Amino acid sequence: MKVETFINAVGLIGDRHLDVEISKKRIIFYKFRKGAVAVAAAALLIFCPLPALTAFGVDSAYNILYHISPSVAQTFKPVHKSCEDNGIEMTVISAERSGSEASIYLAMHDTKGTCPYGEWDLYDSYTINFPNDMVGHCSFSEYDEDTHTAYFVVHLETMDGSKMPKGNVTFSVREMLLGKIRTEVNFDDIDMSSIPYEPETTTRSDINGGYAYKGLPESHDYRFLLSQEQPLCTPAPNVAVMNIGYIDGSLHILTRYEDNRHTDSHGFISLINNNGSNISKTSELGFFYFDDSNSDSYTEQIIPVAYDMLPECSLKGEFFTAQDYISGDWEITFPLE
């Protein structure tokens, strides 16, 4: 299941619940992690990438924006506000009001140049405080490797559609995931003609959530694989397949995501037939749970398929994980004019 197929996603953070509509079939996707409530359906107001803004300074950043698109630059107001903690400098570069919406452009600059390359994620730890009722969302825009700077767009919108008022906005962040990477892999090490039939199983009362296309069923209706001491394979950083087997008419795949609290590791494994088609995308089911220390998370995917079809199939995976994690106290209050 590829991320590009995600048609729509709306998140409620804390114990995170994502309703994702894929190929016009509904999937319920629960993902758990600490964070502040912050969500909206928002369009990014970025017309061009703006490399090296923080390295050149905020004045030059505004000049670059003006050179690229004068009409956009005339609506954005330079802010010139920064704060720093743990070697990361947060800068609010500019802000813009238009109708019922507002967009804010900000940068996270690695002043030591030691953070890994890749996408940054504020890990839903940000808060946006404004005296009026509105919704807000912060999205990653780009990472400039030369200046070690990640750029984000904050989008605000009034809840009743009224004109966005002037006033002070406070944006704060407590955690960041750094250098997020994506891995695609073929599971050549798993022999699909030797999948264990009816392996030893267990029941689970510690299920934290899951995903399904037609509402998440009760977990007590299913049997689950036991995690082996050694993984069958490690297809991506922080990812290990701990068991696989055929149970009650379905292929079960148990995957461990290590130190999930600080990596946000997650992904999917798809069952592909010999024609290259994903035969699991319309029926896949999965359950999530954590180990006793609440550090590693486990996902058991359940894919209905005839056992005699497995030798004609292969497994492909797509995984995401962060290379580093940092916490701190970044907060800026600035005027929205």
CSV table of C-alpha atoms in Angstrom, one decimal:
chain,number,residue,atom,x,y,z
A,1,MET,CA,0.0,0.0,0.0
A,2,LYS,CA,1.7,3.2,-1.1
A,3,VAL,CA,1.5,6.6,0.5
A,4,GLU,CA,0.7,8.1,-3.0
A,5,THR,CA,-2.6,6.3,-2.8
A,6,PHE,CA,-3.8,8.2,0.2
A,7,ILE,CA,-6.6,10.4,-1.2
A,8,ASN,CA,-7.6,12.1,2.0
A,9,ALA,CA,-6.4,12.2,5.6
A,10,VAL,CA,-7.7,13.9,8.7
A,11,GLY,CA,-5.9,13.5,12.1
A,12,LEU,CA,-7.0,13.9,15.7
A,13,ILE,CA,-3.7,13.8,17.6
A,14,GLY,CA,-3.1,12.4,21.1
A,15,ASP,CA,-4.2,8.9,20.6
A,16,ARG,CA,-4.1,9.5,17.0
A,17,HIS,CA,-7.0,8.5,14.8
A,18,LEU,CA,-6.7,8.9,11.1
A,19,ASP,CA,-9.6,8.3,8.8
A,20,VAL,CA,-8.0,7.6,5.4
A,21,GLU,CA,-9.9,7.0,2.2
A,22,ILE,CA,-8.0,4.8,-0.2
A,23,SER,CA,-9.2,3.9,-3.7
A,24,LYS,CA,-12.6,5.0,-2.5
A,25,LYS,CA,-12.7,2.3,0.2
A,26,ARG,CA,-12.7,3.3,3.8
A,27,ILE,CA,-9.8,2.4,6.1
A,28,ILE,CA,-9.8,3.0,9.8
A,29,PHE,CA,-6.2,3.7,10.9
A,30,TYR,CA,-5.3,4.2,14.6
A,31,LYS,CA,-1.8,5.4,15.4
A,32,PHE,CA,-0.7,6.2,19.0
A,33,ARG,CA,1.8,8.8,20.1
A,34,LYS,CA,2.0,11.8,22.4
A,35,GLY,CA,1.1,15.2,21.1
A,36,ALA,CA,-1.0,18.3,21.2
A,37,VAL,CA,-4.3,18.6,19.4
A,38,ALA,CA,-3.7,20.3,16.1
A,39,VAL,CA,-5.5,19.5,12.8
A,40,ALA,CA,-7.2,20.9,9.8
A,41,ALA,CA,-7.8,20.3,6.1
A,42,ALA,CA,-5.4,22.9,4.8
A,43,ALA,CA,-3.8,23.8,1.5
A,44,LEU,CA,-0.2,24.9,1.5
A,45,LEU,CA,0.5,28.4,0.3
A,46,ILE,CA,4.0,27.8,-1.1
A,47,PHE,CA,4.4,28.6,-4.8
A,48,CYS,CA,8.2,27.9,-5.0
A,49,PRO,CA,10.8,26.3,-2.7
A,50,LEU,CA,13.0,29.0,-1.0
A,51,PRO,CA,16.4,27.4,-0.4
A,52,ALA,CA,18.9,28.7,2.2
A,53,LEU,CA,16.6,31.3,3.7
A,54,THR,CA,17.9,31.2,7.2
A,55,ALA,CA,21.5,31.0,6.1
A,56,PHE,CA,21.1,34.3,4.1
A,57,GLY,CA,19.1,35.9,6.9
A,58,VAL,CA,15.4,36.8,7.1
A,59,ASP,CA,15.8,40.1,5.1
A,60,SER,CA,17.4,38.2,2.2
A,61,ALA,CA,14.8,35.5,2.5
A,62,TYR,CA,12.1,38.0,1.9
A,63,ASN,CA,14.0,39.5,-1.0
A,64,ILE,CA,14.3,36.0,-2.6
A,65,LEU,CA,10.6,35.5,-2.2
A,66,TYR,CA,10.0,39.0,-3.8
A,67,HIS,CA,12.3,38.1,-6.7
A,68,ILE,CA,10.5,34.8,-7.3
A,69,SER,CA,7.0,36.1,-7.0
A,70,PRO,CA,6.4,39.8,-6.3
A,71,SER,CA,2.6,39.3,-5.9
A,72,VAL,CA,3.2,36.7,-3.2
A,73,ALA,CA,5.9,38.7,-1.4
A,74,GLN,CA,3.6,41.8,-1.3
A,75,THR,CA,1.1,39.8,0.8
A,76,PHE,CA,3.7,38.2,3.2
A,77,LYS,CA,5.0,40.4,6.0
A,78,PRO,CA,8.5,39.9,7.3
A,79,VAL,CA,8.4,38.8,10.9
A,80,HIS,CA,12.1,38.5,12.0
A,81,LYS,CA,11.4,36.4,15.2
A,82,SER,CA,13.7,33.6,16.3
A,83,CYS,CA,14.5,31.4,19.3
A,84,GLU,CA,17.0,28.6,19.9
A,85,ASP,CA,17.3,25.5,22.0
A,86,ASN,CA,19.5,22.4,21.8
A,87,GLY,CA,21.3,23.7,18.7
A,88,ILE,CA,18.1,24.2,16.7
A,89,GLU,CA,17.0,27.7,15.9
A,90,MET,CA,13.4,28.3,15.0
A,91,THR,CA,12.6,31.4,12.9
A,92,VAL,CA,9.3,32.8,11.9
A,93,ILE,CA,10.2,34.2,8.5
A,94,SER,CA,7.0,35.7,7.3
A,95,ALA,CA,3.2,35.7,7.6
A,96,GLU,CA,0.2,36.5,5.4
A,97,ARG,CA,-3.6,37.0,6.0
A,98,SER,CA,-6.1,36.5,3.2
A,99,GLY,CA,-9.8,36.2,3.8
A,100,SER,CA,-10.6,33.6,6.4
A,101,GLU,CA,-7.1,32.1,6.2
A,102,ALA,CA,-3.5,32.9,7.2
A,103,SER,CA,-0.2,31.2,6.3
A,104,ILE,CA,3.1,31.5,8.2
A,105,TYR,CA,6.5,30.4,6.8
A,106,LEU,CA,9.0,29.2,9.4
A,107,ALA,CA,12.4,27.5,9.4
A,108,MET,CA,14.2,25.1,11.8
A,109,HIS,CA,18.0,25.6,11.4
A,110,ASP,CA,20.5,23.1,12.7
A,111,THR,CA,23.1,25.5,14.0
A,112,LYS,CA,25.7,22.7,14.6
A,113,GLY,CA,25.2,21.0,11.2
A,114,THR,CA,25.0,17.5,12.8
A,115,CYS,CA,21.4,16.5,12.1
A,116,PRO,CA,20.8,13.8,9.5
A,117,TYR,CA,19.6,14.7,6.0
A,118,GLY,CA,15.9,14.1,5.2
A,119,GLU,CA,12.4,15.2,6.1
A,120,TRP,CA,11.7,16.7,9.5
A,121,ASP,CA,8.6,16.1,11.5
A,122,LEU,CA,7.3,18.2,14.4
A,123,TYR,CA,5.8,15.0,15.7
A,124,ASP,CA,2.5,16.6,16.5
A,125,SER,CA,4.1,18.3,19.5
A,126,TYR,CA,3.4,21.8,18.2
A,127,THR,CA,0.7,24.1,19.5
A,128,ILE,CA,-0.8,27.2,17.8
A,129,ASN,CA,-2.3,29.7,20.2
A,130,PHE,CA,-4.6,32.5,18.9
A,131,PRO,CA,-7.3,34.4,20.8
A,132,ASN,CA,-10.0,33.6,18.2
A,133,ASP,CA,-11.7,30.3,17.4
A,134,MET,CA,-9.8,28.7,14.5
A,135,VAL,CA,-8.1,25.5,13.3
A,136,GLY,CA,-4.5,25.2,12.4
A,137,HIS,CA,-2.0,22.8,10.8
A,138,CYS,CA,1.8,22.8,10.3
A,139,SER,CA,3.2,20.9,7.3
A,140,PHE,CA,6.8,20.2,6.3
A,141,SER,CA,7.8,21.9,3.1
A,142,GLU,CA,11.5,21.1,2.3
A,143,TYR,CA,14.9,20.5,3.8
A,144,ASP,CA,18.0,22.4,2.5
A,145,GLU,CA,21.0,20.2,3.0
A,146,ASP,CA,23.6,23.0,2.3
A,147,THR,CA,22.3,25.1,5.2
A,148,HIS,CA,20.9,22.3,7.4
A,149,THR,CA,17.5,24.0,7.5
A,150,ALA,CA,14.0,22.6,7.4
A,151,TYR,CA,11.1,24.7,6.2
A,152,PHE,CA,7.5,24.5,7.3
A,153,VAL,CA,4.2,26.2,6.5
A,154,VAL,CA,1.6,26.9,9.2
A,155,HIS,CA,-1.9,27.3,8.0
A,156,LEU,CA,-4.7,28.9,10.0
A,157,GLU,CA,-8.4,29.2,9.2
A,158,THR,CA,-11.3,30.7,11.1
A,159,MET,CA,-13.9,28.1,12.1
A,160,ASP,CA,-16.9,30.1,11.0
A,161,GLY,CA,-15.4,31.3,7.8
A,162,SER,CA,-15.2,34.9,9.0
A,163,LYS,CA,-12.3,37.2,8.1
A,164,MET,CA,-9.0,36.3,9.7
A,165,PRO,CA,-8.4,39.0,12.4
A,166,LYS,CA,-5.2,40.7,13.2
A,167,GLY,CA,-3.5,39.7,16.5
A,168,ASN,CA,-0.6,37.9,18.1
A,169,VAL,CA,0.0,34.2,17.4
A,170,THR,CA,2.1,31.9,19.6
A,171,PHE,CA,3.7,28.9,17.9
A,172,SER,CA,5.5,26.4,20.1
A,173,VAL,CA,7.3,23.1,19.6
A,174,ARG,CA,8.5,20.4,22.0
A,175,GLU,CA,9.7,17.5,19.9
A,176,MET,CA,11.1,16.9,16.5
A,177,LEU,CA,11.9,13.8,14.4
A,178,LEU,CA,14.9,14.4,12.1
A,179,GLY,CA,15.9,12.8,8.8
A,180,LYS,CA,12.9,10.7,8.1
A,181,ILE,CA,13.6,8.1,5.4
A,182,ARG,CA,11.5,5.9,3.2
A,183,THR,CA,12.5,2.4,2.3
A,184,GLU,CA,10.9,0.1,-0.4
A,185,VAL,CA,11.9,-3.5,-0.3
A,186,ASN,CA,11.2,-6.9,-1.9
A,187,PHE,CA,11.1,-9.8,0.7
A,188,ASP,CA,13.3,-12.2,-1.3
A,189,ASP,CA,14.4,-13.9,1.9
A,190,ILE,CA,10.9,-15.2,2.7
A,191,ASP,CA,10.0,-18.4,0.9
A,192,MET,CA,6.4,-18.1,0.0
A,193,SER,CA,6.1,-21.8,-0.8
A,194,SER,CA,7.0,-22.7,2.8
A,195,ILE,CA,4.8,-20.4,4.9
A,196,PRO,CA,3.9,-22.2,8.1
A,197,TYR,CA,0.4,-23.6,8.1
A,198,GLU,CA,-1.6,-23.1,11.4
A,199,PRO,CA,1.5,-22.2,13.5
A,200,GLU,CA,1.3,-21.8,17.2
A,201,THR,CA,-0.9,-18.8,18.1
A,202,THR,CA,-2.1,-16.8,21.1
A,203,THR,CA,-4.9,-14.4,21.9
A,204,ARG,CA,-4.3,-10.7,22.8
A,205,SER,CA,-6.1,-8.4,25.2
A,206,ASP,CA,-3.5,-5.6,24.8
A,207,ILE,CA,-4.5,-4.4,21.3
A,208,ASN,CA,-4.1,-0.6,21.1
A,209,GLY,CA,-5.7,-0.1,17.7
A,210,GLY,CA,-5.6,-1.1,14.1
A,211,TYR,CA,-6.8,-0.5,10.6
A,212,ALA,CA,-9.4,-1.9,8.3
A,213,TYR,CA,-11.4,-1.0,5.3
A,214,LYS,CA,-14.8,-1.6,6.8
A,215,GLY,CA,-14.6,-0.8,10.5
A,216,LEU,CA,-12.1,-2.4,12.9
A,217,PRO,CA,-13.4,-5.8,14.1
A,218,GLU,CA,-13.1,-7.0,17.6
A,219,SER,CA,-9.6,-8.4,18.3
A,220,HIS,CA,-10.9,-11.3,20.4
A,221,ASP,CA,-12.2,-12.9,17.2
A,222,TYR,CA,-8.7,-13.4,15.9
A,223,ARG,CA,-5.7,-15.6,16.8
A,224,PHE,CA,-2.3,-13.9,16.7
A,225,LEU,CA,1.3,-15.0,15.9
A,226,LEU,CA,3.9,-15.4,18.6
A,227,SER,CA,6.9,-13.2,18.3
A,228,GLN,CA,10.1,-15.2,17.7
A,229,GLU,CA,13.3,-14.5,19.5
A,230,GLN,CA,15.1,-13.7,16.3
A,231,PRO,CA,13.6,-11.8,13.4
A,232,LEU,CA,13.0,-13.5,10.0
A,233,CYS,CA,14.4,-10.4,8.3
A,234,THR,CA,15.1,-6.7,8.9
A,235,PRO,CA,13.9,-5.0,5.8
A,236,ALA,CA,14.5,-1.4,6.9
A,237,PRO,CA,16.1,0.6,9.8
A,238,ASN,CA,14.2,0.0,13.1
A,239,VAL,CA,11.9,-2.6,11.3
A,240,ALA,CA,12.0,-6.4,11.8
A,241,VAL,CA,9.6,-9.1,10.6
A,242,MET,CA,9.2,-11.3,13.7
A,243,ASN,CA,6.9,-14.1,12.3
A,244,ILE,CA,4.8,-15.2,9.5
A,245,GLY,CA,2.1,-17.9,9.1
A,246,TYR,CA,-1.2,-19.0,7.7
A,247,ILE,CA,-4.1,-18.9,10.2
A,248,ASP,CA,-7.8,-19.3,9.7
A,249,GLY,CA,-7.8,-18.6,5.9
A,250,SER,CA,-5.4,-15.6,6.0
A,251,LEU,CA,-1.7,-14.8,5.8
A,252,HIS,CA,-0.5,-13.2,9.1
A,253,ILE,CA,2.7,-11.1,9.2
A,254,LEU,CA,4.0,-9.8,12.5
A,255,THR,CA,6.3,-6.8,12.3
A,256,ARG,CA,8.2,-5.0,15.1
A,257,TYR,CA,9.0,-1.3,15.0
A,258,GLU,CA,11.8,-0.5,17.3
A,259,ASP,CA,11.8,2.5,19.7
A,260,ASN,CA,8.7,3.7,18.1
A,261,ARG,CA,8.4,6.6,20.6
A,262,HIS,CA,11.5,8.2,19.1
A,263,THR,CA,11.4,7.0,15.5
A,264,ASP,CA,7.7,6.9,14.6
A,265,SER,CA,8.6,3.8,12.5
A,266,HIS,CA,5.7,2.5,10.5
A,267,GLY,CA,4.9,0.9,7.2
A,268,PHE,CA,2.9,-1.7,5.2
A,269,ILE,CA,3.7,-5.1,3.6
A,270,SER,CA,1.7,-5.9,0.5
A,271,LEU,CA,1.0,-9.3,-1.1
A,272,ILE,CA,1.7,-9.2,-4.8
A,273,ASN,CA,0.6,-11.8,-7.3
A,274,ASN,CA,2.6,-13.0,-10.3
A,275,ASN,CA,1.0,-10.3,-12.5
A,276,GLY,CA,2.3,-7.6,-10.2
A,277,SER,CA,-1.1,-6.7,-8.8
A,278,ASN,CA,-1.6,-6.0,-5.0
A,279,ILE,CA,-4.2,-8.7,-4.1
A,280,SER,CA,-4.4,-7.5,-0.5
A,281,LYS,CA,-5.3,-3.8,-0.9
A,282,THR,CA,-9.1,-4.2,-0.7
A,283,SER,CA,-9.2,-6.6,2.2
A,284,GLU,CA,-6.2,-6.0,4.4
A,285,LEU,CA,-6.6,-5.8,8.2
A,286,GLY,CA,-4.1,-5.0,10.9
A,287,PHE,CA,-3.8,-4.7,14.7
A,288,PHE,CA,-1.3,-2.7,16.8
A,289,TYR,CA,0.1,-3.3,20.3
A,290,PHE,CA,3.2,-2.4,22.3
A,291,ASP,CA,5.8,-4.4,24.3
A,292,ASP,CA,5.8,-4.3,28.1
A,293,SER,CA,8.0,-1.2,28.1
A,294,ASN,CA,5.8,0.7,25.7
A,295,SER,CA,8.9,1.2,23.5
A,296,ASP,CA,8.6,-1.2,20.6
A,297,SER,CA,5.4,-1.4,18.7
A,298,TYR,CA,4.0,-4.5,16.8
A,299,THR,CA,1.7,-4.7,13.8
A,300,GLU,CA,0.1,-7.9,12.8
A,301,GLN,CA,-1.2,-7.7,9.3
A,302,ILE,CA,-4.0,-10.2,8.3
A,303,ILE,CA,-4.5,-10.7,4.5
A,304,PRO,CA,-7.3,-13.1,3.4
A,305,VAL,CA,-5.9,-15.4,0.7
A,306,ALA,CA,-6.0,-19.0,-0.3
A,307,TYR,CA,-3.1,-20.9,1.0
A,308,ASP,CA,-2.3,-22.6,-2.3
A,309,MET,CA,-2.0,-19.2,-4.0
A,310,LEU,CA,1.0,-18.1,-1.7
A,311,PRO,CA,3.7,-19.8,-3.8
A,312,GLU,CA,2.6,-17.6,-6.8
A,313,CYS,CA,2.9,-14.4,-4.7
A,314,SER,CA,5.6,-12.2,-3.3
A,315,LEU,CA,5.8,-9.7,-0.5
A,316,LYS,CA,6.8,-6.0,-0.9
A,317,GLY,CA,7.2,-3.5,1.9
A,318,GLU,CA,7.2,0.3,2.3
A,319,PHE,CA,8.6,1.6,5.5
A,320,PHE,CA,9.2,5.0,7.1
A,321,THR,CA,11.4,5.9,10.1
A,322,ALA,CA,13.2,8.9,11.6
A,323,GLN,CA,17.0,8.8,12.0
A,324,ASP,CA,17.1,11.0,15.0
A,325,TYR,CA,14.9,12.6,17.7
A,326,ILE,CA,15.3,15.8,19.7
A,327,SER,CA,13.2,17.5,22.4
A,328,GLY,CA,13.4,21.1,23.7
A,329,ASP,CA,11.4,24.3,24.2
A,330,TRP,CA,10.9,26.5,21.1
A,331,GLU,CA,8.3,29.2,21.3
A,332,ILE,CA,7.7,32.4,19.4
A,333,THR,CA,4.9,35.0,19.7
A,334,PHE,CA,4.5,37.2,16.7
A,335,PRO,CA,2.0,39.6,15.2
A,336,LEU,CA,-0.4,38.6,12.4
A,337,GLU,CA,-1.0,41.9,10.6
